[in-house]
mmCIF file of C-alpha atoms in Angstrom:
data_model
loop_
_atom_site.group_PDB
_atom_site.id
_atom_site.type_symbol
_atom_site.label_atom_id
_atom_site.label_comp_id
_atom_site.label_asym_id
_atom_site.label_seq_id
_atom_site.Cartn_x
_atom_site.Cartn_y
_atom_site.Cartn_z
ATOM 1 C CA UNK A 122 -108.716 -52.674 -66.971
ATOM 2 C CA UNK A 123 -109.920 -49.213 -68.651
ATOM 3 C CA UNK A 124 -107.532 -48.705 -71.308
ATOM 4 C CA UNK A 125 -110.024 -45.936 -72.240
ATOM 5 C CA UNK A 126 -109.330 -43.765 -69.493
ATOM 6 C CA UNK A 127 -107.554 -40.790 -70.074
ATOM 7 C CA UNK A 128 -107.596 -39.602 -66.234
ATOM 8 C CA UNK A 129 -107.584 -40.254 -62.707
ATOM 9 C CA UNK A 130 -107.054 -38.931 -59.682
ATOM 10 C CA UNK A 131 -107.028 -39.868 -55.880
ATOM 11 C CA UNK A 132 -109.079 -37.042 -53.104
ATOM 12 C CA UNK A 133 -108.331 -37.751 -49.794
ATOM 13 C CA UNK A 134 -110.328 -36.747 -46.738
ATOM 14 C CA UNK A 135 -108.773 -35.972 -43.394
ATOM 15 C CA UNK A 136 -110.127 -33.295 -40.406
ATOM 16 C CA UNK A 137 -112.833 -32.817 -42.998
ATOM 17 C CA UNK A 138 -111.319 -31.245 -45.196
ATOM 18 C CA UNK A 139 -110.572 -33.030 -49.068
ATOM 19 C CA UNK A 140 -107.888 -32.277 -51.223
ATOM 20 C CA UNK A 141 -107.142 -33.649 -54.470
ATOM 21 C CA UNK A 142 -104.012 -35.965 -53.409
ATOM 22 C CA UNK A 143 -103.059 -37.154 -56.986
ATOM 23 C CA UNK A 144 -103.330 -37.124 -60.691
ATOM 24 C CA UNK A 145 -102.544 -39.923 -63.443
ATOM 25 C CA UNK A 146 -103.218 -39.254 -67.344
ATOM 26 C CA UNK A 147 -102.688 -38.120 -70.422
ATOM 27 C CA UNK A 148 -100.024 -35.645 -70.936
ATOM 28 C CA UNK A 149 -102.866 -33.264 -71.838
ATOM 29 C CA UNK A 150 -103.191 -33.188 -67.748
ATOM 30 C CA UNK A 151 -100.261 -32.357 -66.906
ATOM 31 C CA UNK A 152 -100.932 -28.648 -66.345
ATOM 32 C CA UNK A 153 -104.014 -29.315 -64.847
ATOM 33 C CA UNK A 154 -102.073 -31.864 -62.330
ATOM 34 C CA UNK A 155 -99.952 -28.722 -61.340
ATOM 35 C CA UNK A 156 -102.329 -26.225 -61.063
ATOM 36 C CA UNK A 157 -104.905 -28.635 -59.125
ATOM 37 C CA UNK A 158 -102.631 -30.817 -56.757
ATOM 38 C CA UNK A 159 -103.099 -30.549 -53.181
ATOM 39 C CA UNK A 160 -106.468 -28.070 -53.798
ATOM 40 C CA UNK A 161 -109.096 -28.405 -51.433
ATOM 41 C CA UNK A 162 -112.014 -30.167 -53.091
ATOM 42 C CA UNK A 163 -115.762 -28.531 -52.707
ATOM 43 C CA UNK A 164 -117.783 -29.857 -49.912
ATOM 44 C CA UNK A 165 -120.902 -29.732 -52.814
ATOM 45 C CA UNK A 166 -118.967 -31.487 -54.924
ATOM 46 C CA UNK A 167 -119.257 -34.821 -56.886
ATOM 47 C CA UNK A 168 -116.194 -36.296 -55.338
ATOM 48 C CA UNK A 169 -117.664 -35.276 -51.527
ATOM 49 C CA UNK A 170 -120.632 -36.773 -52.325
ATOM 50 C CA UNK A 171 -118.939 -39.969 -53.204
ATOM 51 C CA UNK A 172 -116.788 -39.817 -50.175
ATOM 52 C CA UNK A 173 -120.075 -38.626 -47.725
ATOM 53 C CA UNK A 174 -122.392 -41.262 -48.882
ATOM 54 C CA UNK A 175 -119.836 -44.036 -49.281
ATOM 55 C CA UNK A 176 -121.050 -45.094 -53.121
ATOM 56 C CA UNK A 177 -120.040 -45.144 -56.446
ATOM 57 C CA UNK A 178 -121.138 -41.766 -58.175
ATOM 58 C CA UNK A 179 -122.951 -40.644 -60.448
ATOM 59 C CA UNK A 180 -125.236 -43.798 -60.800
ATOM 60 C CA UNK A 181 -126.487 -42.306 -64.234
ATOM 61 C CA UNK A 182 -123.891 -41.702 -67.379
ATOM 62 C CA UNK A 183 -121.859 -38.846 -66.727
ATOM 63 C CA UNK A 184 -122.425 -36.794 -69.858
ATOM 64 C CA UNK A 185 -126.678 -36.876 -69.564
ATOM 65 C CA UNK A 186 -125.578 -35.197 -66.404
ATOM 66 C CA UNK A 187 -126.709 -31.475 -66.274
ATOM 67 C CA UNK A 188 -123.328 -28.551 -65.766
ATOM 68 C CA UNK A 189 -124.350 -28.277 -62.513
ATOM 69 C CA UNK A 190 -124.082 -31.933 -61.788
ATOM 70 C CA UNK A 191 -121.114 -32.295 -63.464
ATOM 71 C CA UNK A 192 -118.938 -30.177 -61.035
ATOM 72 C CA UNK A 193 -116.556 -33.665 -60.168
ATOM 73 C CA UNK A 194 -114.117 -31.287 -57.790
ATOM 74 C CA UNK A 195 -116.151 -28.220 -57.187
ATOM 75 C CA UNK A 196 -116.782 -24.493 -59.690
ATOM 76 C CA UNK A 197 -113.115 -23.813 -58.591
ATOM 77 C CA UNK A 198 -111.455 -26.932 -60.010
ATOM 78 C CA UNK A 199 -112.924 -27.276 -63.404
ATOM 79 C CA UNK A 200 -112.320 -30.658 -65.201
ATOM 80 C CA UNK A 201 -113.690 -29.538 -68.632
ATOM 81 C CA UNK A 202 -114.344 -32.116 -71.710
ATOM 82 C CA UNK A 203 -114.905 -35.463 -69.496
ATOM 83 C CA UNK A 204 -118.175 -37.696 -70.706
ATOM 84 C CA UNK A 205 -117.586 -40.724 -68.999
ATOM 85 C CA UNK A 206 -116.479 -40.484 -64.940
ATOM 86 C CA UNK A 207 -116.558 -42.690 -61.818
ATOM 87 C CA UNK A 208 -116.079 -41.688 -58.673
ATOM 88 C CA UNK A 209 -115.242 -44.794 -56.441
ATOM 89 C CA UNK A 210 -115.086 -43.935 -52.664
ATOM 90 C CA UNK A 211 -111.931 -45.584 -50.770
ATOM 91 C CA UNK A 212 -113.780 -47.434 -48.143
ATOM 92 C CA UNK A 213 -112.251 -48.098 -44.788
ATOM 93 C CA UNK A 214 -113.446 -50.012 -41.565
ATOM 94 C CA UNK A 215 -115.053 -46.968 -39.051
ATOM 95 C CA UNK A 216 -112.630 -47.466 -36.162
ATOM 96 C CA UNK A 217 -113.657 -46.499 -32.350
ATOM 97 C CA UNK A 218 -111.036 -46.010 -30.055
ATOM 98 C CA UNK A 219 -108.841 -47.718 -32.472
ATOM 99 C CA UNK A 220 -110.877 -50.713 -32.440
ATOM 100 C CA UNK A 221 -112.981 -51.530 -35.630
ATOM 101 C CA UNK A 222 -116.277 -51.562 -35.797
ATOM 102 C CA UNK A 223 -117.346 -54.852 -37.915
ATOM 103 C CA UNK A 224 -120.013 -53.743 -40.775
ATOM 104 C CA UNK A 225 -119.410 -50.171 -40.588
ATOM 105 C CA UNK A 226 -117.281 -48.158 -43.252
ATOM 106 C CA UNK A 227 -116.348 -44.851 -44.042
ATOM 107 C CA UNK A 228 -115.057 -43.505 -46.895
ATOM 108 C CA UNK A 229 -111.598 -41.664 -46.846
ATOM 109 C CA UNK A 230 -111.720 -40.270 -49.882
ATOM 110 C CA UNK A 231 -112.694 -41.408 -53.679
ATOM 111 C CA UNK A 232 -110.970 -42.350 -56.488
ATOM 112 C CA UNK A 233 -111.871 -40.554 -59.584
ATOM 113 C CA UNK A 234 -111.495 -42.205 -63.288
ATOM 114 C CA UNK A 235 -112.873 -40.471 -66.443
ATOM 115 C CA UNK A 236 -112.533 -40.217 -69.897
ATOM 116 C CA UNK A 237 -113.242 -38.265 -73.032
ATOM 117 C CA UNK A 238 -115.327 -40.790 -74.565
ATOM 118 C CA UNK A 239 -118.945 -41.647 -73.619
ATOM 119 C CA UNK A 240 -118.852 -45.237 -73.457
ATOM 120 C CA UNK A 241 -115.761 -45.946 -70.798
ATOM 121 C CA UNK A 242 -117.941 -47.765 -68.608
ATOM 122 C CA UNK A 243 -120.219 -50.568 -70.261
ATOM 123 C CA UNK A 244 -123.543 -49.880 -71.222
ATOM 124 C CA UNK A 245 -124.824 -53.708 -70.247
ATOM 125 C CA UNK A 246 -125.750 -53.667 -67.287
ATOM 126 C CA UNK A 247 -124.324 -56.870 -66.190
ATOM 127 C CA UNK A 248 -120.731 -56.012 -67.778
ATOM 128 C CA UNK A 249 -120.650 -52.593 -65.519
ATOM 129 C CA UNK A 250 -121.686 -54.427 -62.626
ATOM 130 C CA UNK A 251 -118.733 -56.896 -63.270
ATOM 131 C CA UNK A 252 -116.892 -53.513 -63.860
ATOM 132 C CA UNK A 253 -117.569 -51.901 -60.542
ATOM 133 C CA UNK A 254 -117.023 -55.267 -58.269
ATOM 134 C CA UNK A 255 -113.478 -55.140 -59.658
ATOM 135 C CA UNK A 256 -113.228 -51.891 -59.337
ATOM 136 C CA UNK A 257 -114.194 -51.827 -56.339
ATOM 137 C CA UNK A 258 -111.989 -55.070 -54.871
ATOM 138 C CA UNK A 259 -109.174 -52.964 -56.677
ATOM 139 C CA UNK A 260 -110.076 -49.558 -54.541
ATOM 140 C CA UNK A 261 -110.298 -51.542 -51.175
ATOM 141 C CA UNK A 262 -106.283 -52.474 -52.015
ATOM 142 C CA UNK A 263 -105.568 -48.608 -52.596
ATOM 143 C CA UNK A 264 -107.838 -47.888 -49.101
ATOM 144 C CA UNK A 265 -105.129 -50.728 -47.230
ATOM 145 C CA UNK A 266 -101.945 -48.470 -49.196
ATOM 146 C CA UNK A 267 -103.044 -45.006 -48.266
ATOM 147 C CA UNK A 268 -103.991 -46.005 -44.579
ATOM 148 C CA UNK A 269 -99.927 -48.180 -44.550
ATOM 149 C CA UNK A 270 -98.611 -44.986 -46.045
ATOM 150 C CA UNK A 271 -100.161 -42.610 -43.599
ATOM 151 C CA UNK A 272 -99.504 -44.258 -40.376
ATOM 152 C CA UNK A 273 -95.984 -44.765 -41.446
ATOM 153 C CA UNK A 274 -95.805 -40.965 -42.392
ATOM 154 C CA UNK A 275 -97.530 -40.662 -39.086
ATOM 155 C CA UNK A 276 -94.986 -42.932 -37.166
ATOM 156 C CA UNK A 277 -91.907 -40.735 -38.743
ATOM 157 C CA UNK A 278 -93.372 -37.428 -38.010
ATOM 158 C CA UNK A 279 -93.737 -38.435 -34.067
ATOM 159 C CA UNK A 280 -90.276 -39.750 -34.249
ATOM 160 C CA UNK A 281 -88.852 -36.358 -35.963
ATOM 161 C CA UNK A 282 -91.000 -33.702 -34.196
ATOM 162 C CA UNK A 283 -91.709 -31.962 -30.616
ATOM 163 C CA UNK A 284 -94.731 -33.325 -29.324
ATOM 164 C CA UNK A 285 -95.233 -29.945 -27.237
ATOM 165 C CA UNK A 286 -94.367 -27.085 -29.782
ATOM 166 C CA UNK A 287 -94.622 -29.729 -33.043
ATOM 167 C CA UNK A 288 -90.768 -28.274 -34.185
ATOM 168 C CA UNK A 289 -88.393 -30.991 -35.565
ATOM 169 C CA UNK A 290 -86.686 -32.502 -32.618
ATOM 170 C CA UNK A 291 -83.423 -32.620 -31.636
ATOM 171 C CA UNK A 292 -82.802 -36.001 -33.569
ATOM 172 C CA UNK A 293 -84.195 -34.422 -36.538
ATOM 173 C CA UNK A 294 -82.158 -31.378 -36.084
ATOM 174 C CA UNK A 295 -78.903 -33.745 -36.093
ATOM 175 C CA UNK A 296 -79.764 -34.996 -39.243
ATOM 176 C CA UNK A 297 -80.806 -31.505 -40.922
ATOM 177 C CA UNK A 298 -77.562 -30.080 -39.798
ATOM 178 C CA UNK A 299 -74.992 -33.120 -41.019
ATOM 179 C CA UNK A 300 -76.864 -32.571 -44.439
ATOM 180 C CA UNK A 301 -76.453 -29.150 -44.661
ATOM 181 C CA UNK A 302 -72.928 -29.203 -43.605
ATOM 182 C CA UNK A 303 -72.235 -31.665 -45.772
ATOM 183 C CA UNK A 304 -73.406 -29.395 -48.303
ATOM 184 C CA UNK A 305 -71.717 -26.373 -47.037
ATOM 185 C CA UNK A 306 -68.506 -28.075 -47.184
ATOM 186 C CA UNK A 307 -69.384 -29.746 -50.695
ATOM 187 C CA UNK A 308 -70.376 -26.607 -52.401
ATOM 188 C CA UNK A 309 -68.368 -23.716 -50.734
ATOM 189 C CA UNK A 310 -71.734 -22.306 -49.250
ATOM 190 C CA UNK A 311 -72.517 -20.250 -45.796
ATOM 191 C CA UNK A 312 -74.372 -21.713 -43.683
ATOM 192 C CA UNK A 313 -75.108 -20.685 -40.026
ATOM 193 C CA UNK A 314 -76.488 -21.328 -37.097
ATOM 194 C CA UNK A 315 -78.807 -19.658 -34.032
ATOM 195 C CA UNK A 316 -78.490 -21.726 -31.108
ATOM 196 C CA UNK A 317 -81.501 -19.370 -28.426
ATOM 197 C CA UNK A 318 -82.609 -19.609 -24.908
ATOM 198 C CA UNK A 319 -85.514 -18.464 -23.087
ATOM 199 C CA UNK A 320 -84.135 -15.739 -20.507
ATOM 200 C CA UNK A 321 -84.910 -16.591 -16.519
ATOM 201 C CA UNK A 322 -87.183 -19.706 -17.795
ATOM 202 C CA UNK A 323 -87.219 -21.360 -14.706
ATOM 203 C CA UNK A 324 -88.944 -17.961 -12.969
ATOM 204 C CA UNK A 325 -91.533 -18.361 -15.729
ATOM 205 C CA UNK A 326 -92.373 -21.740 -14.236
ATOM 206 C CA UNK A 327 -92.168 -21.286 -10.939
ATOM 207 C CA UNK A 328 -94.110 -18.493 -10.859
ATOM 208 C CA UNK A 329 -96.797 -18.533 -13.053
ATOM 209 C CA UNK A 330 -96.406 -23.265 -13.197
ATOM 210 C CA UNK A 331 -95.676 -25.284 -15.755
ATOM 211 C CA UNK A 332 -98.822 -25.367 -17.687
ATOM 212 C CA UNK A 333 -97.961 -21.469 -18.542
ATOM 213 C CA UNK A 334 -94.110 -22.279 -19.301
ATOM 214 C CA UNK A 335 -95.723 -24.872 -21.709
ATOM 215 C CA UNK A 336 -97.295 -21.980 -23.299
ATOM 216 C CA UNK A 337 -94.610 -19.879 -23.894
ATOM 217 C CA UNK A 338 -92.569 -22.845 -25.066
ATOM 218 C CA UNK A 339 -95.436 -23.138 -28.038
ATOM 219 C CA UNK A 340 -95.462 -19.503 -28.647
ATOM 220 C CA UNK A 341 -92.066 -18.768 -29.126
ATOM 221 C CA UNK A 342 -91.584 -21.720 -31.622
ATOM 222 C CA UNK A 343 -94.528 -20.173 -33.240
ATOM 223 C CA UNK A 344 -93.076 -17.040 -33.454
ATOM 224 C CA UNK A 345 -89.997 -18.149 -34.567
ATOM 225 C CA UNK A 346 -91.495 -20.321 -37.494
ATOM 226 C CA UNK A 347 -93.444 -17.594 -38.384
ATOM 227 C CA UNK A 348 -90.091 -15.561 -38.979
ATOM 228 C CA UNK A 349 -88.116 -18.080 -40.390
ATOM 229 C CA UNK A 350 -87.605 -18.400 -44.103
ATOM 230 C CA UNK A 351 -89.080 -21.271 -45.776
ATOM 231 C CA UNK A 352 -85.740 -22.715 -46.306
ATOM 232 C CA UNK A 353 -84.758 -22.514 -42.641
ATOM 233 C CA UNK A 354 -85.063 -25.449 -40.456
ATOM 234 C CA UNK A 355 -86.321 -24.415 -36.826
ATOM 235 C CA UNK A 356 -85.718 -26.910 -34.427
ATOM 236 C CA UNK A 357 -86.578 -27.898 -30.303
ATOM 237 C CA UNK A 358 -82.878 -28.330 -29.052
ATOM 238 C CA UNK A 359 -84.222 -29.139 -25.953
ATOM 239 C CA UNK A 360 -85.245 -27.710 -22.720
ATOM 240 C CA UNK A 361 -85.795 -24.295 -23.173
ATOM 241 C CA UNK A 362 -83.711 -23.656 -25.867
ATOM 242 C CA UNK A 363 -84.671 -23.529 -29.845
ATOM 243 C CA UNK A 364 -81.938 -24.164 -32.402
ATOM 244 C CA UNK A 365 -82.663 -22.474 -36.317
ATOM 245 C CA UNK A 366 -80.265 -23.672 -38.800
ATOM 246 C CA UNK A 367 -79.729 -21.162 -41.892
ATOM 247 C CA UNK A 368 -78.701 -22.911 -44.874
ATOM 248 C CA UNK A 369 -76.750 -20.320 -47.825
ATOM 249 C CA UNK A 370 -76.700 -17.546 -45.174
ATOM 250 C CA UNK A 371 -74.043 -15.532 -43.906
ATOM 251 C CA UNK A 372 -72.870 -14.014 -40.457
ATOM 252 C CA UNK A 373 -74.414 -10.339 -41.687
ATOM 253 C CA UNK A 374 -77.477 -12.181 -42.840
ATOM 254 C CA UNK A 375 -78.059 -14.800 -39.525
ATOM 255 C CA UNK A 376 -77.541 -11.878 -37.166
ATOM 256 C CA UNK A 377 -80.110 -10.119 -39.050
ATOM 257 C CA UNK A 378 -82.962 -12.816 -38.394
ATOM 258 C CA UNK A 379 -81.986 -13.661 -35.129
ATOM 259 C CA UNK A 380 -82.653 -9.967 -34.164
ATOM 260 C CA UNK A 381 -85.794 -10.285 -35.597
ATOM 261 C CA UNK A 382 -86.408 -13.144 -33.452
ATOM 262 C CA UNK A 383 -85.670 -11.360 -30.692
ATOM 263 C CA UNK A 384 -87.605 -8.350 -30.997
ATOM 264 C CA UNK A 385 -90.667 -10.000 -32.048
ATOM 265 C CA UNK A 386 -90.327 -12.164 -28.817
ATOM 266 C CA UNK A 387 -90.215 -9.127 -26.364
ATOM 267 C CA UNK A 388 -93.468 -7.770 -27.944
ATOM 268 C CA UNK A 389 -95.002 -11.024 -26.896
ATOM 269 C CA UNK A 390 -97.407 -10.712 -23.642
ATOM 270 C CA UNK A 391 -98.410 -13.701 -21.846
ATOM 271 C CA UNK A 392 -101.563 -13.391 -19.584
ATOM 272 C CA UNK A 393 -102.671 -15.365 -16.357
ATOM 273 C CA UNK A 394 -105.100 -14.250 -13.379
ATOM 274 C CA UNK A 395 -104.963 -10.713 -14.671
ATOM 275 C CA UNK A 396 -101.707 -10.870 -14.332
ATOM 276 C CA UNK A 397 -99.610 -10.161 -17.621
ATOM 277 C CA UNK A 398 -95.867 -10.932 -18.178
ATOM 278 C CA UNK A 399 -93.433 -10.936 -21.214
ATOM 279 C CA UNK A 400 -90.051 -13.049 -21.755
ATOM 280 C CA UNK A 401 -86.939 -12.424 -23.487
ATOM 281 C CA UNK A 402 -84.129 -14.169 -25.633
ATOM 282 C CA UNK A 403 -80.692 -14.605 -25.757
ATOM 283 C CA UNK A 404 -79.357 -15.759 -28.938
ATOM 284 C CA UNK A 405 -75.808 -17.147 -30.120
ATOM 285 C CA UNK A 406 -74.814 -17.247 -33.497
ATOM 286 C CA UNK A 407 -71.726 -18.931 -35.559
ATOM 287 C CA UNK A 408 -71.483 -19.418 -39.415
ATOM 288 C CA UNK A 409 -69.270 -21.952 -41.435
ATOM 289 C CA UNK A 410 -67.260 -22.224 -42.984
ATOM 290 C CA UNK A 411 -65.445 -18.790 -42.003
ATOM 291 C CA UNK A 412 -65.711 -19.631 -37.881
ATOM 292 C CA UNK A 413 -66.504 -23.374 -38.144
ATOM 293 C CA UNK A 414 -64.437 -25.741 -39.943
ATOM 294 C CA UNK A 415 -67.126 -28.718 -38.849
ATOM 295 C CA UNK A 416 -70.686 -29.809 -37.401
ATOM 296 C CA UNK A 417 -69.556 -30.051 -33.780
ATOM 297 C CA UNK A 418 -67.484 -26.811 -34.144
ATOM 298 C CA UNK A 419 -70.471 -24.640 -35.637
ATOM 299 C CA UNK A 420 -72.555 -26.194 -32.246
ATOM 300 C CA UNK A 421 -70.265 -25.412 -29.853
ATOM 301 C CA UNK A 422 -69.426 -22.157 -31.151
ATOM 302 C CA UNK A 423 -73.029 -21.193 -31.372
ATOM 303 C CA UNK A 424 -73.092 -22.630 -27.807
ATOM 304 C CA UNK A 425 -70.587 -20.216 -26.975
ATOM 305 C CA UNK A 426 -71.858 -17.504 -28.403
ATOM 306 C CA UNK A 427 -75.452 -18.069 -26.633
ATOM 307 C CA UNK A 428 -73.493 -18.048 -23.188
ATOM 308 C CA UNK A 429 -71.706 -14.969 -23.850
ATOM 309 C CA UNK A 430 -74.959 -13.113 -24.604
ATOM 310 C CA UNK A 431 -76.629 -14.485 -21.408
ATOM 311 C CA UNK A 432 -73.291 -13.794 -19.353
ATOM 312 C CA UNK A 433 -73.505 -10.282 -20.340
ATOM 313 C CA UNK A 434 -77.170 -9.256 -19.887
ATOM 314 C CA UNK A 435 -79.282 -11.425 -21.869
ATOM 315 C CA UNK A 436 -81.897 -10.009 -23.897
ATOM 316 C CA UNK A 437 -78.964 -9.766 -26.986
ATOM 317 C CA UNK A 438 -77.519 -11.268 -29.926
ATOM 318 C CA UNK A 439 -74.068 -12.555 -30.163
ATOM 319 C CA UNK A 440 -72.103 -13.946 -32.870
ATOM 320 C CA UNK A 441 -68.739 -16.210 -32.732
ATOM 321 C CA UNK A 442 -67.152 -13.403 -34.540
ATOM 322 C CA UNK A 443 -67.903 -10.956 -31.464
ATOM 323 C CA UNK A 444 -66.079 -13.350 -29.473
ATOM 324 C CA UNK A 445 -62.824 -13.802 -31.174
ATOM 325 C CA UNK A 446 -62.880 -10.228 -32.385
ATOM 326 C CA UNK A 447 -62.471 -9.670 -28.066
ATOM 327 C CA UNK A 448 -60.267 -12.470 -27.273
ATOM 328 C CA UNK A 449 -57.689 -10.867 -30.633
ATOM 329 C CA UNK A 450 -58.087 -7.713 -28.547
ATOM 330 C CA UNK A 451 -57.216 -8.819 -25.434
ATOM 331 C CA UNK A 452 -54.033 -10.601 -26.431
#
């Protein structure tokens, strides 16, 4: 339609916050795709305007605009050199308990087209109008895409993930782990495991109820996120227990960050009634492919590791190794 155009880009609005979701154009754009992708988008800006009022902006031609007015994704994001822009809100039905609401929209966020020419859009007044239905008809498909995408995206991510402490779920952790076994095995690469468990959980709940034990379920997956490496996957196993699966990492390294984990945990304090209380972890640990030859071995070996540690105190780290280092000894 606007063989002109020499860029575009999607902003999407969700929470109310809008970020610029994605760039098409000219390889001239490239760098400013990387630099600019996934930014949040000013609130002041051209493109929130579009989304906030729900229409096509700027109603005058974009290069009589003043600097000011020509700030398309806020001071921060500068999109220097464009003369001709639309910005065409992505309008959606306004929805009410999921029910919609017939003649109401919303905008949920704008698509953005623009070029370095002044005459992109037509100057006769009847052609743009042509113009914008189209465009228009053609944003309305991209509004029905985005909302497909996202509530499959949203569909996955409840399948995949804790609803109480939003980890990946056990499912998910499945999966993780056969890939990065798979990998492990493929490539002649460490990769271990930390299979934890809340000490005396139970106490926590039937003490203090399950609302608090709820709590402390959130916090320590917090914590442990917080700890993990970006390339670590840490996982609900169920229960009270919290799996972390450390891809390219070996027994020295695992035993490390499960410490960590630990630690950080018993400088936790949990308050209720005045009354303030603390929990501990026990942690088991196993690594392939030096003490697992496969998936299920590298679980049950962490399993067995996480037992030894709670058989023998709790509030400690154990790995495999410790285990048949002891059992060697004893024969």
């Amino acid at each position: 339609m606007l063989p002109q155009a020499q860029f575009a880009a999607i902003a999407l609005r969700d929470a109310g916050h809008t970020w610029i979701a994605g760039v098409k154009g000219e390889a001239a754009y490239e760098k400013w795709r990387e630099e600019n992708i996934h930014k949040e988008v000013a609130s002041d800006s051209l493109c929130c305007q579009s989304i906030d009022t729900c229409t096509i902006l700027p109603a005058t031609d974009f290069h009589r605009r003043s600097r000011e007015q020509r700030q398309v994704f806020g001071s921060s994001i500068r999109l220097d050199g464009m003369q001709s822009l639309k910005c065409i809100p992505l309008k959606a039905a306004v929805t009410l308990d999921g029910q919609s609401r017939p003649g109401q929209e919303q905008a949920i966020g704008t698509l953005v087209i623009g070029s370095k020419e002044k005459h992109l859009f037509p100057e006769d007044p009847e052609q743009l109008s042509g113009m914008i239905d189209i465009l228009e008809i053609l944003s309305n498909f991209g509004t029905i895409a985005i909302q497909n995408a996202q509530r499959f995206e949203k569909l996955e991510r409840m399948a995949t993930t804790d609803g109480l402490t939003g980890l990946h779920n056990h499912r998910r952790f499945k999966e993780m782990l056969d890939e990065e076994v798979k990998a492990s095995l493929r490539y002649d690469r460490n990769l271990s495991m930390i299979l934890s468990d809340i000490d005396f959980f139970k106490k926590v709940n039937d003490t203090y109820g399950h609302p608090m034990g709820d709590e402390v379920l959130r916090r320590v997956a917090r914590v442990l996120s917080e700890l993990a490496r970006e390339s670590d996957k840490v996982c609900r196993y169920g229960g009270e227990e919290f799996s972390v699966i450390l891809p390219e990492t070996d027994a020295k390294g695992a035993v490390l960050l499960a410490e960590r984990f630990r630690e950080k945990i018993m400088q936790q304090s949990f308050s209720i009634d005045g009354k303030e209380f603390g929990v501990t972890l026990s942690l088991g640990v196993c690594t392939m492919p030096e003490f697992a030859r496969h998936r299920q071995e590298l679980i049950d070996r962490s399993d067995q590791a996480l037992y030894h540690a709670k058989r023998n105190g709790r509030n400690r780290t154990v790995h495999y190794s410790d285990i048949a280092k002891q059992e060697a000894q004893g024969e």
